[in-house]
Amino acid sequence: MVDRTGGIGGGMDCETSNLVGQSSEISDSGCSSSSSIFNELEFAMSTSITKPAATSLPRLRVLSLFDGIGTGMYALSELKFDIEVFYASEIDEDAIKLTKHHFGDRITHLGSVTEINEDVLDKIGPINFLIGGSPCSDLSCVNPLRKGLYDPTGTGILFFDYYNIWNYLKIKSNKEKTPFYWIFENVSGMEIKNKNIISKFLNSEPYVIDSLHLSPQRRKRFFWNNLPGIDNLVDKLLHETRKKEPVLDDYLTKNLGRTANVDKIGTITTKRNCLNDGSSKDPVSQDGIKTKLYITELELIFGFTSHYTDVCDFNISKRQKLLGKAWSVPVVKNIFLLLRDIFAMKDDGIVQ
């Protein structure tokens, strides 16, 4: 196993720009739900294959590292995958409270990723789907004080905890001849040397997917993965959705006369001031006055139901911080759908 020291758990927020595609297209110099839109792409994907009989498919056994606010469980549940077990590693107490509120004992919490060793993996196994995105604040070029991948006092080093778990599960699945699929997500605006290091360890180049093709938020991310059909998905996002991308106006509270001043907003992070920059500053007009987005509108933009973060008397600032830890739901839904003919889905799932 790769040796690592120090570090703390965390979420998945970072600010980046826009692009979709294979990351090798990015220069090596420097740093690199609209329901109708999602449903059309989802339908196109779900009707392109013949699904084997449900009884012949294994159920999902998921391990979610750096789980945040349960976006993985939320998206898989929305898609009606048949989840046998779902283990999560997260140390943010507010995020854990939120996921417990929504999912109860459907999620088994394992504590810090630094405490998940081979004994734990043997006990909870087999795992056939590993997902996660380590904290990106020490990798993002937006952070002038970033510490990179190897500083034991930073969070970038937590990637190696993901790697150790990934490597052990991969070797174990090869020996036992069981399926094993995985996703590792992180900010696309990282130094190219760090991207190359991660790619070398995971023996894979990332794809770059921006949520702006499926929502009004710009949220560009690297996705390393071994899911079948990822090339076709990226091609669909690049070419089939651009003519019908959702815009901010689709997500506003219409009965209050709110209208959008912009079509797209910037990346929502855990920092409150992210709403005060560029296109995210006062993107809405109400009664002729420019104003900010409601937190319920932000939840819809991420792809959650309205009031998803409205638990435990959390204030608006805390709810936005929790959203900053999330993946874009429509993005990961489309990625997860690549497993629809490999793992069992419930009878009322979207794949017929």
mmCIF file of C-alpha atoms in Angstrom:
data_model
loop_
_atom_site.group_PDB
_atom_site.id
_atom_site.type_symbol
_atom_site.label_atom_id
_atom_site.label_comp_id
_atom_site.label_asym_id
_atom_site.label_seq_id
_atom_site.Cartn_x
_atom_site.Cartn_y
_atom_site.Cartn_z
ATOM 1 C CA MET A 1 0.000 0.000 0.000
ATOM 2 C CA VAL A 2 1.120 3.569 -0.613
ATOM 3 C CA ASP A 3 2.364 5.168 2.590
ATOM 4 C CA ARG A 4 0.586 8.332 3.677
ATOM 5 C CA THR A 5 0.505 10.369 6.865
ATOM 6 C CA GLY A 6 -1.751 13.034 8.284
ATOM 7 C CA GLY A 7 -4.750 14.534 6.527
ATOM 8 C CA ILE A 8 -8.412 14.871 7.381
ATOM 9 C CA GLY A 9 -11.626 13.863 5.651
ATOM 10 C CA GLY A 10 -13.647 16.289 3.599
ATOM 11 C CA GLY A 11 -16.036 17.066 0.778
ATOM 12 C CA MET A 12 -15.867 17.705 -2.946
ATOM 13 C CA ASP A 13 -16.051 21.433 -3.645
ATOM 14 C CA CYS A 14 -13.814 23.514 -5.919
ATOM 15 C CA GLU A 15 -14.206 26.222 -8.523
ATOM 16 C CA THR A 16 -13.314 25.599 -12.176
ATOM 17 C CA SER A 17 -14.232 26.572 -15.734
ATOM 18 C CA ASN A 18 -15.954 24.757 -18.647
ATOM 19 C CA LEU A 19 -15.267 21.786 -20.922
ATOM 20 C CA VAL A 20 -16.415 18.264 -21.617
ATOM 21 C CA GLY A 21 -14.267 15.512 -23.052
ATOM 22 C CA GLN A 22 -11.132 13.446 -22.650
ATOM 23 C CA SER A 23 -8.646 15.339 -20.509
ATOM 24 C CA SER A 24 -5.759 14.671 -22.866
ATOM 25 C CA GLU A 25 -7.178 17.499 -24.974
ATOM 26 C CA ILE A 26 -6.153 20.001 -22.288
ATOM 27 C CA SER A 27 -2.848 21.806 -22.681
ATOM 28 C CA ASP A 28 -0.033 20.583 -20.461
ATOM 29 C CA SER A 29 1.017 24.137 -19.703
ATOM 30 C CA GLY A 30 -0.064 25.487 -16.326
ATOM 31 C CA CYS A 31 -3.443 24.672 -14.774
ATOM 32 C CA SER A 32 -5.815 23.263 -16.555
ATOM 33 C CA SER A 33 -32.304 19.881 -13.447
ATOM 34 C CA SER A 34 -33.806 20.781 -16.239
ATOM 35 C CA SER A 35 -35.790 17.529 -16.061
ATOM 36 C CA SER A 36 -36.674 17.613 -19.758
ATOM 37 C CA ILE A 37 -33.021 17.794 -20.788
ATOM 38 C CA PHE A 38 -31.992 15.001 -18.450
ATOM 39 C CA ASN A 39 -34.921 12.777 -19.341
ATOM 40 C CA GLU A 40 -34.264 13.041 -23.081
ATOM 41 C CA LEU A 41 -30.638 12.001 -22.679
ATOM 42 C CA GLU A 42 -31.589 9.367 -20.127
ATOM 43 C CA PHE A 43 -34.206 7.953 -22.501
ATOM 44 C CA ALA A 44 -31.777 7.860 -25.409
ATOM 45 C CA MET A 45 -29.299 5.906 -23.319
ATOM 46 C CA SER A 46 -31.819 3.545 -21.755
ATOM 47 C CA THR A 47 -33.330 2.512 -25.076
ATOM 48 C CA SER A 48 -30.023 1.892 -26.821
ATOM 49 C CA ILE A 49 -29.453 -1.560 -25.326
ATOM 50 C CA THR A 50 -31.367 -4.682 -24.454
ATOM 51 C CA LYS A 51 -31.350 -5.261 -20.722
ATOM 52 C CA PRO A 52 -30.630 -8.831 -19.560
ATOM 53 C CA ALA A 53 -33.077 -10.527 -17.226
ATOM 54 C CA ALA A 54 -32.975 -8.851 -13.807
ATOM 55 C CA THR A 55 -32.426 -12.152 -12.024
ATOM 56 C CA SER A 56 -29.083 -12.618 -13.808
ATOM 57 C CA LEU A 57 -27.610 -9.354 -12.557
ATOM 58 C CA PRO A 58 -25.827 -8.743 -9.238
ATOM 59 C CA ARG A 59 -27.091 -6.124 -6.809
ATOM 60 C CA LEU A 60 -24.957 -3.075 -6.106
ATOM 61 C CA ARG A 61 -22.598 -3.158 -3.148
ATOM 62 C CA VAL A 62 -21.306 0.402 -2.899
ATOM 63 C CA LEU A 63 -18.474 2.043 -0.999
ATOM 64 C CA SER A 64 -18.622 5.845 -1.176
ATOM 65 C CA LEU A 65 -15.496 7.652 0.022
ATOM 66 C CA PHE A 66 -15.667 11.352 0.928
ATOM 67 C CA ASP A 67 -19.419 10.863 0.732
ATOM 68 C CA GLY A 68 -20.431 14.483 1.326
ATOM 69 C CA ILE A 69 -24.221 14.820 1.449
ATOM 70 C CA GLY A 70 -25.027 11.458 -0.087
ATOM 71 C CA THR A 71 -25.182 12.409 -3.757
ATOM 72 C CA GLY A 72 -24.205 8.875 -4.745
ATOM 73 C CA MET A 73 -27.033 7.245 -2.805
ATOM 74 C CA TYR A 74 -29.466 9.933 -3.936
ATOM 75 C CA ALA A 75 -28.680 9.440 -7.635
ATOM 76 C CA LEU A 76 -28.616 5.631 -7.516
ATOM 77 C CA SER A 77 -31.930 5.612 -5.647
ATOM 78 C CA GLU A 78 -33.509 8.010 -8.141
ATOM 79 C CA LEU A 79 -32.440 5.684 -10.945
ATOM 80 C CA LYS A 80 -33.909 2.701 -9.054
ATOM 81 C CA PHE A 81 -30.749 0.609 -8.894
ATOM 82 C CA ASP A 82 -31.157 -2.353 -6.567
ATOM 83 C CA ILE A 83 -28.707 -1.491 -3.769
ATOM 84 C CA GLU A 84 -27.785 -4.370 -1.476
ATOM 85 C CA VAL A 85 -25.459 -2.356 0.781
ATOM 86 C CA PHE A 86 -24.150 1.204 0.768
ATOM 87 C CA TYR A 87 -21.138 2.077 2.916
ATOM 88 C CA ALA A 88 -20.003 5.676 3.313
ATOM 89 C CA SER A 89 -16.899 7.377 4.642
ATOM 90 C CA GLU A 90 -17.434 10.969 5.771
ATOM 91 C CA ILE A 91 -16.352 12.976 8.823
ATOM 92 C CA ASP A 92 -18.386 16.178 8.441
ATOM 93 C CA GLU A 93 -20.984 15.822 11.202
ATOM 94 C CA ASP A 94 -23.531 18.067 9.476
ATOM 95 C CA ALA A 95 -23.242 16.090 6.239
ATOM 96 C CA ILE A 96 -23.709 12.852 8.176
ATOM 97 C CA LYS A 97 -26.808 14.255 9.905
ATOM 98 C CA LEU A 98 -28.258 15.196 6.527
ATOM 99 C CA THR A 99 -27.696 11.763 4.981
ATOM 100 C CA LYS A 100 -29.049 10.021 8.087
ATOM 101 C CA HIS A 101 -32.155 12.216 7.871
ATOM 102 C CA HIS A 102 -32.822 11.170 4.274
ATOM 103 C CA PHE A 103 -31.554 7.593 4.160
ATOM 104 C CA GLY A 104 -31.494 6.294 7.724
ATOM 105 C CA ASP A 105 -29.919 2.861 8.027
ATOM 106 C CA ARG A 106 -29.763 2.437 4.257
ATOM 107 C CA ILE A 107 -26.280 3.971 4.602
ATOM 108 C CA THR A 108 -23.705 2.411 6.928
ATOM 109 C CA HIS A 109 -21.175 5.027 8.034
ATOM 110 C CA LEU A 110 -17.569 3.897 8.442
ATOM 111 C CA GLY A 111 -15.933 7.074 9.758
ATOM 112 C CA SER A 112 -12.738 8.553 8.340
ATOM 113 C CA VAL A 113 -11.253 7.188 5.133
ATOM 114 C CA THR A 114 -7.915 6.982 6.941
ATOM 115 C CA GLU A 115 -9.349 4.222 9.142
ATOM 116 C CA ILE A 116 -10.525 1.958 6.319
ATOM 117 C CA ASN A 117 -7.879 -0.753 6.122
ATOM 118 C CA GLU A 118 -7.775 -4.215 4.571
ATOM 119 C CA ASP A 119 -9.501 -5.791 7.572
ATOM 120 C CA VAL A 120 -12.422 -3.390 7.214
ATOM 121 C CA LEU A 121 -12.626 -4.023 3.471
ATOM 122 C CA ASP A 122 -12.636 -7.787 3.996
ATOM 123 C CA LYS A 123 -15.403 -7.433 6.569
ATOM 124 C CA ILE A 124 -17.722 -5.299 4.418
ATOM 125 C CA GLY A 125 -16.906 -6.945 1.093
ATOM 126 C CA PRO A 126 -17.405 -7.748 -1.590
ATOM 127 C CA ILE A 127 -17.637 -4.208 -2.979
ATOM 128 C CA ASN A 128 -18.520 -3.952 -6.658
ATOM 129 C CA PHE A 129 -18.812 -0.159 -7.002
ATOM 130 C CA LEU A 130 -16.330 2.311 -5.473
ATOM 131 C CA ILE A 131 -17.064 6.030 -5.798
ATOM 132 C CA GLY A 132 -15.540 9.157 -4.329
ATOM 133 C CA GLY A 133 -13.778 12.448 -4.772
ATOM 134 C CA SER A 134 -11.138 13.539 -2.274
ATOM 135 C CA PRO A 135 -11.015 17.189 -1.113
ATOM 136 C CA CYS A 136 -9.734 19.447 -3.856
ATOM 137 C CA SER A 137 -8.856 22.658 -2.025
ATOM 138 C CA ASP A 138 -5.154 21.752 -1.910
ATOM 139 C CA LEU A 139 -5.165 20.726 -5.579
ATOM 140 C CA SER A 140 -7.137 23.568 -7.157
ATOM 141 C CA CYS A 141 -5.248 26.298 -8.985
ATOM 142 C CA VAL A 142 -7.823 28.727 -7.573
ATOM 143 C CA ASN A 143 -6.153 28.293 -4.165
ATOM 144 C CA PRO A 144 -2.821 30.184 -4.096
ATOM 145 C CA LEU A 145 -1.897 28.400 -0.850
ATOM 146 C CA ARG A 146 -2.559 24.892 -2.177
ATOM 147 C CA LYS A 147 -0.336 22.194 -0.699
ATOM 148 C CA GLY A 148 -0.510 19.653 -3.505
ATOM 149 C CA LEU A 149 -0.686 15.871 -3.274
ATOM 150 C CA TYR A 150 2.139 15.021 -0.892
ATOM 151 C CA ASP A 151 2.046 17.540 1.968
ATOM 152 C CA PRO A 152 1.019 15.568 5.100
ATOM 153 C CA THR A 153 -0.563 18.707 6.586
ATOM 154 C CA GLY A 154 -2.920 19.154 3.628
ATOM 155 C CA THR A 155 -5.932 17.330 2.212
ATOM 156 C CA GLY A 156 -4.507 16.503 -1.218
ATOM 157 C CA ILE A 157 -2.709 13.520 0.281
ATOM 158 C CA LEU A 158 -6.074 11.882 0.951
ATOM 159 C CA PHE A 159 -6.075 10.777 -2.685
ATOM 160 C CA PHE A 160 -3.683 8.023 -1.626
ATOM 161 C CA ASP A 161 -6.266 6.665 0.809
ATOM 162 C CA TYR A 162 -8.637 6.341 -2.125
ATOM 163 C CA TYR A 163 -5.852 4.706 -4.138
ATOM 164 C CA ASN A 164 -4.996 2.163 -1.431
ATOM 165 C CA ILE A 165 -8.647 1.143 -1.125
ATOM 166 C CA TRP A 166 -9.100 1.102 -4.914
ATOM 167 C CA ASN A 167 -5.986 -1.019 -5.416
ATOM 168 C CA TYR A 168 -6.907 -3.568 -2.747
ATOM 169 C CA LEU A 169 -10.470 -3.960 -4.041
ATOM 170 C CA LYS A 170 -9.262 -4.238 -7.634
ATOM 171 C CA ILE A 171 -6.764 -6.991 -6.812
ATOM 172 C CA LYS A 172 -9.343 -8.786 -4.684
ATOM 173 C CA SER A 173 -11.982 -8.671 -7.430
ATOM 174 C CA ASN A 174 -9.498 -10.018 -9.975
ATOM 175 C CA LYS A 175 -8.675 -12.957 -7.715
ATOM 176 C CA GLU A 176 -12.309 -13.694 -6.956
ATOM 177 C CA LYS A 177 -13.471 -12.968 -10.527
ATOM 178 C CA THR A 178 -16.172 -10.571 -9.339
ATOM 179 C CA PRO A 179 -17.207 -7.297 -11.012
ATOM 180 C CA PHE A 180 -15.567 -4.108 -9.796
ATOM 181 C CA TYR A 181 -16.348 -0.649 -11.146
ATOM 182 C CA TRP A 182 -15.088 2.644 -9.828
ATOM 183 C CA ILE A 183 -15.157 6.429 -10.181
ATOM 184 C CA PHE A 184 -12.707 8.970 -8.810
ATOM 185 C CA GLU A 185 -13.698 12.636 -9.167
ATOM 186 C CA ASN A 186 -11.756 15.822 -8.588
ATOM 187 C CA VAL A 187 -11.402 19.402 -9.739
ATOM 188 C CA SER A 188 -10.283 19.815 -13.349
ATOM 189 C CA GLY A 189 -8.453 23.051 -12.578
ATOM 190 C CA MET A 190 -5.482 21.348 -10.941
ATOM 191 C CA GLU A 191 -1.833 21.554 -11.917
ATOM 192 C CA ILE A 192 -1.070 19.211 -14.778
ATOM 193 C CA LYS A 193 1.632 17.445 -12.744
ATOM 194 C CA ASN A 194 -0.944 16.420 -10.138
ATOM 195 C CA LYS A 195 -3.360 15.239 -12.817
ATOM 196 C CA ASN A 196 -0.590 13.116 -14.304
ATOM 197 C CA ILE A 197 0.328 11.617 -10.924
ATOM 198 C CA ILE A 198 -3.270 10.626 -10.219
ATOM 199 C CA SER A 199 -3.602 9.203 -13.731
ATOM 200 C CA LYS A 200 -0.435 7.157 -13.273
ATOM 201 C CA PHE A 201 -1.637 5.656 -10.000
ATOM 202 C CA LEU A 202 -5.109 4.877 -11.367
ATOM 203 C CA ASN A 203 -3.696 3.717 -14.707
ATOM 204 C CA SER A 204 -6.323 5.817 -16.438
ATOM 205 C CA GLU A 205 -6.813 9.226 -18.028
ATOM 206 C CA PRO A 206 -9.765 11.268 -16.746
ATOM 207 C CA TYR A 207 -12.714 12.548 -18.704
ATOM 208 C CA VAL A 208 -13.756 16.151 -18.199
ATOM 209 C CA ILE A 209 -17.477 16.672 -17.713
ATOM 210 C CA ASP A 210 -19.081 20.037 -17.050
ATOM 211 C CA SER A 211 -22.509 20.163 -15.436
ATOM 212 C CA LEU A 212 -23.455 23.200 -17.539
ATOM 213 C CA HIS A 213 -24.682 20.784 -20.231
ATOM 214 C CA LEU A 214 -27.250 19.335 -17.826
ATOM 215 C CA SER A 215 -27.890 22.255 -15.466
ATOM 216 C CA PRO A 216 -27.424 26.041 -15.345
ATOM 217 C CA GLN A 217 -24.295 25.689 -13.169
ATOM 218 C CA ARG A 218 -20.754 25.595 -14.507
ATOM 219 C CA ARG A 219 -19.096 22.764 -12.599
ATOM 220 C CA LYS A 220 -16.266 21.173 -14.547
ATOM 221 C CA ARG A 221 -14.756 18.043 -13.061
ATOM 222 C CA PHE A 222 -12.282 15.279 -13.825
ATOM 223 C CA PHE A 223 -13.768 11.779 -13.714
ATOM 224 C CA TRP A 224 -11.350 8.858 -13.690
ATOM 225 C CA ASN A 225 -13.331 5.642 -14.112
ATOM 226 C CA ASN A 226 -13.611 2.231 -15.734
ATOM 227 C CA LEU A 227 -17.282 2.399 -16.694
ATOM 228 C CA PRO A 228 -18.237 0.971 -20.089
ATOM 229 C CA GLY A 229 -19.594 3.455 -22.604
ATOM 230 C CA ILE A 230 -18.077 6.589 -21.082
ATOM 231 C CA ASP A 231 -16.879 7.730 -24.526
ATOM 232 C CA ASN A 232 -20.421 7.629 -25.899
ATOM 233 C CA LEU A 233 -21.734 9.551 -22.900
ATOM 234 C CA VAL A 234 -19.162 12.310 -23.306
ATOM 235 C CA ASP A 235 -19.986 12.506 -27.011
ATOM 236 C CA LYS A 236 -23.692 12.899 -26.196
ATOM 237 C CA LEU A 237 -22.946 15.670 -23.719
ATOM 238 C CA LEU A 238 -20.733 17.449 -26.235
ATOM 239 C CA HIS A 239 -23.037 17.249 -29.224
ATOM 240 C CA GLU A 240 -26.604 16.270 -28.349
ATOM 241 C CA THR A 241 -27.316 18.501 -25.351
ATOM 242 C CA ARG A 242 -25.768 21.792 -26.438
ATOM 243 C CA LYS A 243 -28.780 22.803 -28.516
ATOM 244 C CA LYS A 244 -31.112 22.321 -25.557
ATOM 245 C CA GLU A 245 -29.067 23.099 -22.462
ATOM 246 C CA PRO A 246 -31.076 24.115 -19.393
ATOM 247 C CA VAL A 247 -30.878 27.750 -18.338
ATOM 248 C CA LEU A 248 -31.231 29.430 -14.971
ATOM 249 C CA ASP A 249 -34.724 30.721 -15.690
ATOM 250 C CA ASP A 250 -35.990 27.113 -15.682
ATOM 251 C CA TYR A 251 -35.136 26.742 -11.976
ATOM 252 C CA LEU A 252 -36.572 29.911 -10.448
ATOM 253 C CA THR A 253 -39.644 30.322 -8.257
ATOM 254 C CA LYS A 254 -41.981 31.613 -10.951
ATOM 255 C CA ASN A 255 -44.991 32.480 -8.814
ATOM 256 C CA LEU A 256 -42.913 35.201 -7.150
ATOM 257 C CA GLY A 257 -42.128 36.848 -10.466
ATOM 258 C CA ARG A 258 -38.450 35.924 -10.413
ATOM 259 C CA THR A 259 -36.580 36.083 -13.723
ATOM 260 C CA ALA A 260 -32.984 35.218 -14.585
ATOM 261 C CA ASN A 261 -30.438 37.867 -15.560
ATOM 262 C CA VAL A 262 -28.045 35.192 -16.891
ATOM 263 C CA ASP A 263 -28.390 31.739 -18.427
ATOM 264 C CA LYS A 264 -25.571 30.116 -16.427
ATOM 265 C CA ILE A 265 -24.004 30.703 -13.027
ATOM 266 C CA GLY A 266 -20.515 29.880 -11.786
ATOM 267 C CA THR A 267 -19.453 26.989 -9.596
ATOM 268 C CA ILE A 268 -21.128 26.826 -6.196
ATOM 269 C CA THR A 269 -18.576 25.937 -3.519
ATOM 270 C CA THR A 270 -18.613 25.687 0.265
ATOM 271 C CA LYS A 271 -17.590 29.350 0.479
ATOM 272 C CA ARG A 272 -20.452 31.824 0.868
ATOM 273 C CA ASN A 273 -18.705 34.486 -1.233
ATOM 274 C CA CYS A 274 -18.771 32.215 -4.291
ATOM 275 C CA LEU A 275 -22.221 33.734 -4.912
ATOM 276 C CA ASN A 276 -20.742 37.223 -5.151
ATOM 277 C CA ASP A 277 -18.501 36.679 -8.169
ATOM 278 C CA GLY A 278 -19.170 37.078 -11.880
ATOM 279 C CA SER A 279 -22.365 35.530 -13.216
ATOM 280 C CA SER A 280 -23.281 34.225 -9.740
ATOM 281 C CA LYS A 281 -23.669 37.746 -8.310
ATOM 282 C CA ASP A 282 -27.312 38.835 -8.263
ATOM 283 C CA PRO A 283 -28.274 36.543 -11.162
ATOM 284 C CA VAL A 284 -32.008 37.034 -10.540
ATOM 285 C CA SER A 285 -34.411 39.973 -10.755
ATOM 286 C CA GLN A 286 -37.539 40.188 -8.636
ATOM 287 C CA ASP A 287 -39.904 43.152 -8.922
ATOM 288 C CA GLY A 288 -37.249 44.949 -10.947
ATOM 289 C CA ILE A 289 -34.554 44.527 -8.290
ATOM 290 C CA LYS A 290 -31.463 42.377 -8.804
ATOM 291 C CA THR A 291 -31.093 39.767 -6.091
ATOM 292 C CA LYS A 292 -29.557 36.424 -5.154
ATOM 293 C CA LEU A 293 -30.707 32.858 -5.643
ATOM 294 C CA TYR A 294 -32.841 31.222 -2.984
ATOM 295 C CA ILE A 295 -31.257 28.208 -1.309
ATOM 296 C CA THR A 296 -34.160 26.081 -2.587
ATOM 297 C CA GLU A 297 -33.308 27.176 -6.129
ATOM 298 C CA LEU A 298 -29.683 26.176 -5.565
ATOM 299 C CA GLU A 299 -30.860 22.738 -4.460
ATOM 300 C CA LEU A 300 -32.816 22.341 -7.699
ATOM 301 C CA ILE A 301 -29.811 23.515 -9.725
ATOM 302 C CA PHE A 302 -27.720 20.746 -8.141
ATOM 303 C CA GLY A 303 -30.475 18.265 -9.029
ATOM 304 C CA PHE A 304 -31.850 17.653 -5.539
ATOM 305 C CA THR A 305 -35.426 18.136 -4.448
ATOM 306 C CA SER A 306 -36.330 21.491 -2.963
ATOM 307 C CA HIS A 307 -35.489 21.620 0.782
ATOM 308 C CA TYR A 308 -33.111 18.638 0.548
ATOM 309 C CA THR A 309 -30.679 20.400 2.917
ATOM 310 C CA ASP A 310 -33.430 21.821 5.135
ATOM 311 C CA VAL A 311 -32.819 19.561 8.136
ATOM 312 C CA CYS A 312 -31.731 19.956 11.765
ATOM 313 C CA ASP A 313 -32.435 23.713 11.772
ATOM 314 C CA PHE A 314 -29.438 24.297 9.475
ATOM 315 C CA ASN A 315 -29.201 27.972 8.508
ATOM 316 C CA ILE A 316 -28.876 29.183 4.910
ATOM 317 C CA SER A 317 -25.092 29.539 5.093
ATOM 318 C CA LYS A 318 -24.650 26.000 6.389
ATOM 319 C CA ARG A 319 -27.021 24.606 3.762
ATOM 320 C CA GLN A 320 -25.054 26.261 0.964
ATOM 321 C CA LYS A 321 -21.810 24.917 2.425
ATOM 322 C CA LEU A 322 -23.275 21.418 2.395
ATOM 323 C CA LEU A 323 -24.377 21.816 -1.226
ATOM 324 C CA GLY A 324 -20.813 22.800 -2.084
ATOM 325 C CA LYS A 325 -19.765 19.284 -1.063
ATOM 326 C CA ALA A 326 -22.095 17.666 -3.598
ATOM 327 C CA TRP A 327 -21.716 16.337 -7.095
ATOM 328 C CA SER A 328 -24.096 17.551 -9.785
ATOM 329 C CA VAL A 329 -26.929 15.016 -9.621
ATOM 330 C CA PRO A 330 -27.797 15.008 -13.355
ATOM 331 C CA VAL A 331 -24.129 14.453 -14.216
ATOM 332 C CA VAL A 332 -23.644 11.455 -11.941
ATOM 333 C CA LYS A 333 -27.042 10.052 -12.896
ATOM 334 C CA ASN A 334 -25.927 9.865 -16.499
ATOM 335 C CA ILE A 335 -22.592 8.350 -15.478
ATOM 336 C CA PHE A 336 -24.243 5.777 -13.212
ATOM 337 C CA LEU A 337 -26.612 4.808 -16.020
ATOM 338 C CA LEU A 338 -23.636 3.267 -17.790
ATOM 339 C CA LEU A 339 -24.024 0.388 -15.301
ATOM 340 C CA ARG A 340 -27.698 -0.202 -16.074
ATOM 341 C CA ASP A 341 -27.074 -3.447 -17.979
ATOM 342 C CA ILE A 342 -24.496 -4.739 -15.476
ATOM 343 C CA PHE A 343 -26.261 -4.421 -12.116
ATOM 344 C CA ALA A 344 -29.819 -5.203 -11.074
ATOM 345 C CA MET A 345 -32.452 -2.510 -11.052
ATOM 346 C CA LYS A 346 -35.789 -2.505 -9.287
ATOM 347 C CA ASP A 347 -38.863 -3.467 -11.276
ATOM 348 C CA ASP A 348 -39.984 0.162 -11.470
ATOM 349 C CA GLY A 349 -36.579 1.391 -12.659
ATOM 350 C CA ILE A 350 -36.174 3.538 -15.767
ATOM 351 C CA VAL A 351 -34.705 0.735 -17.878
ATOM 352 C CA GLN A 352 -37.438 -1.441 -19.329
#
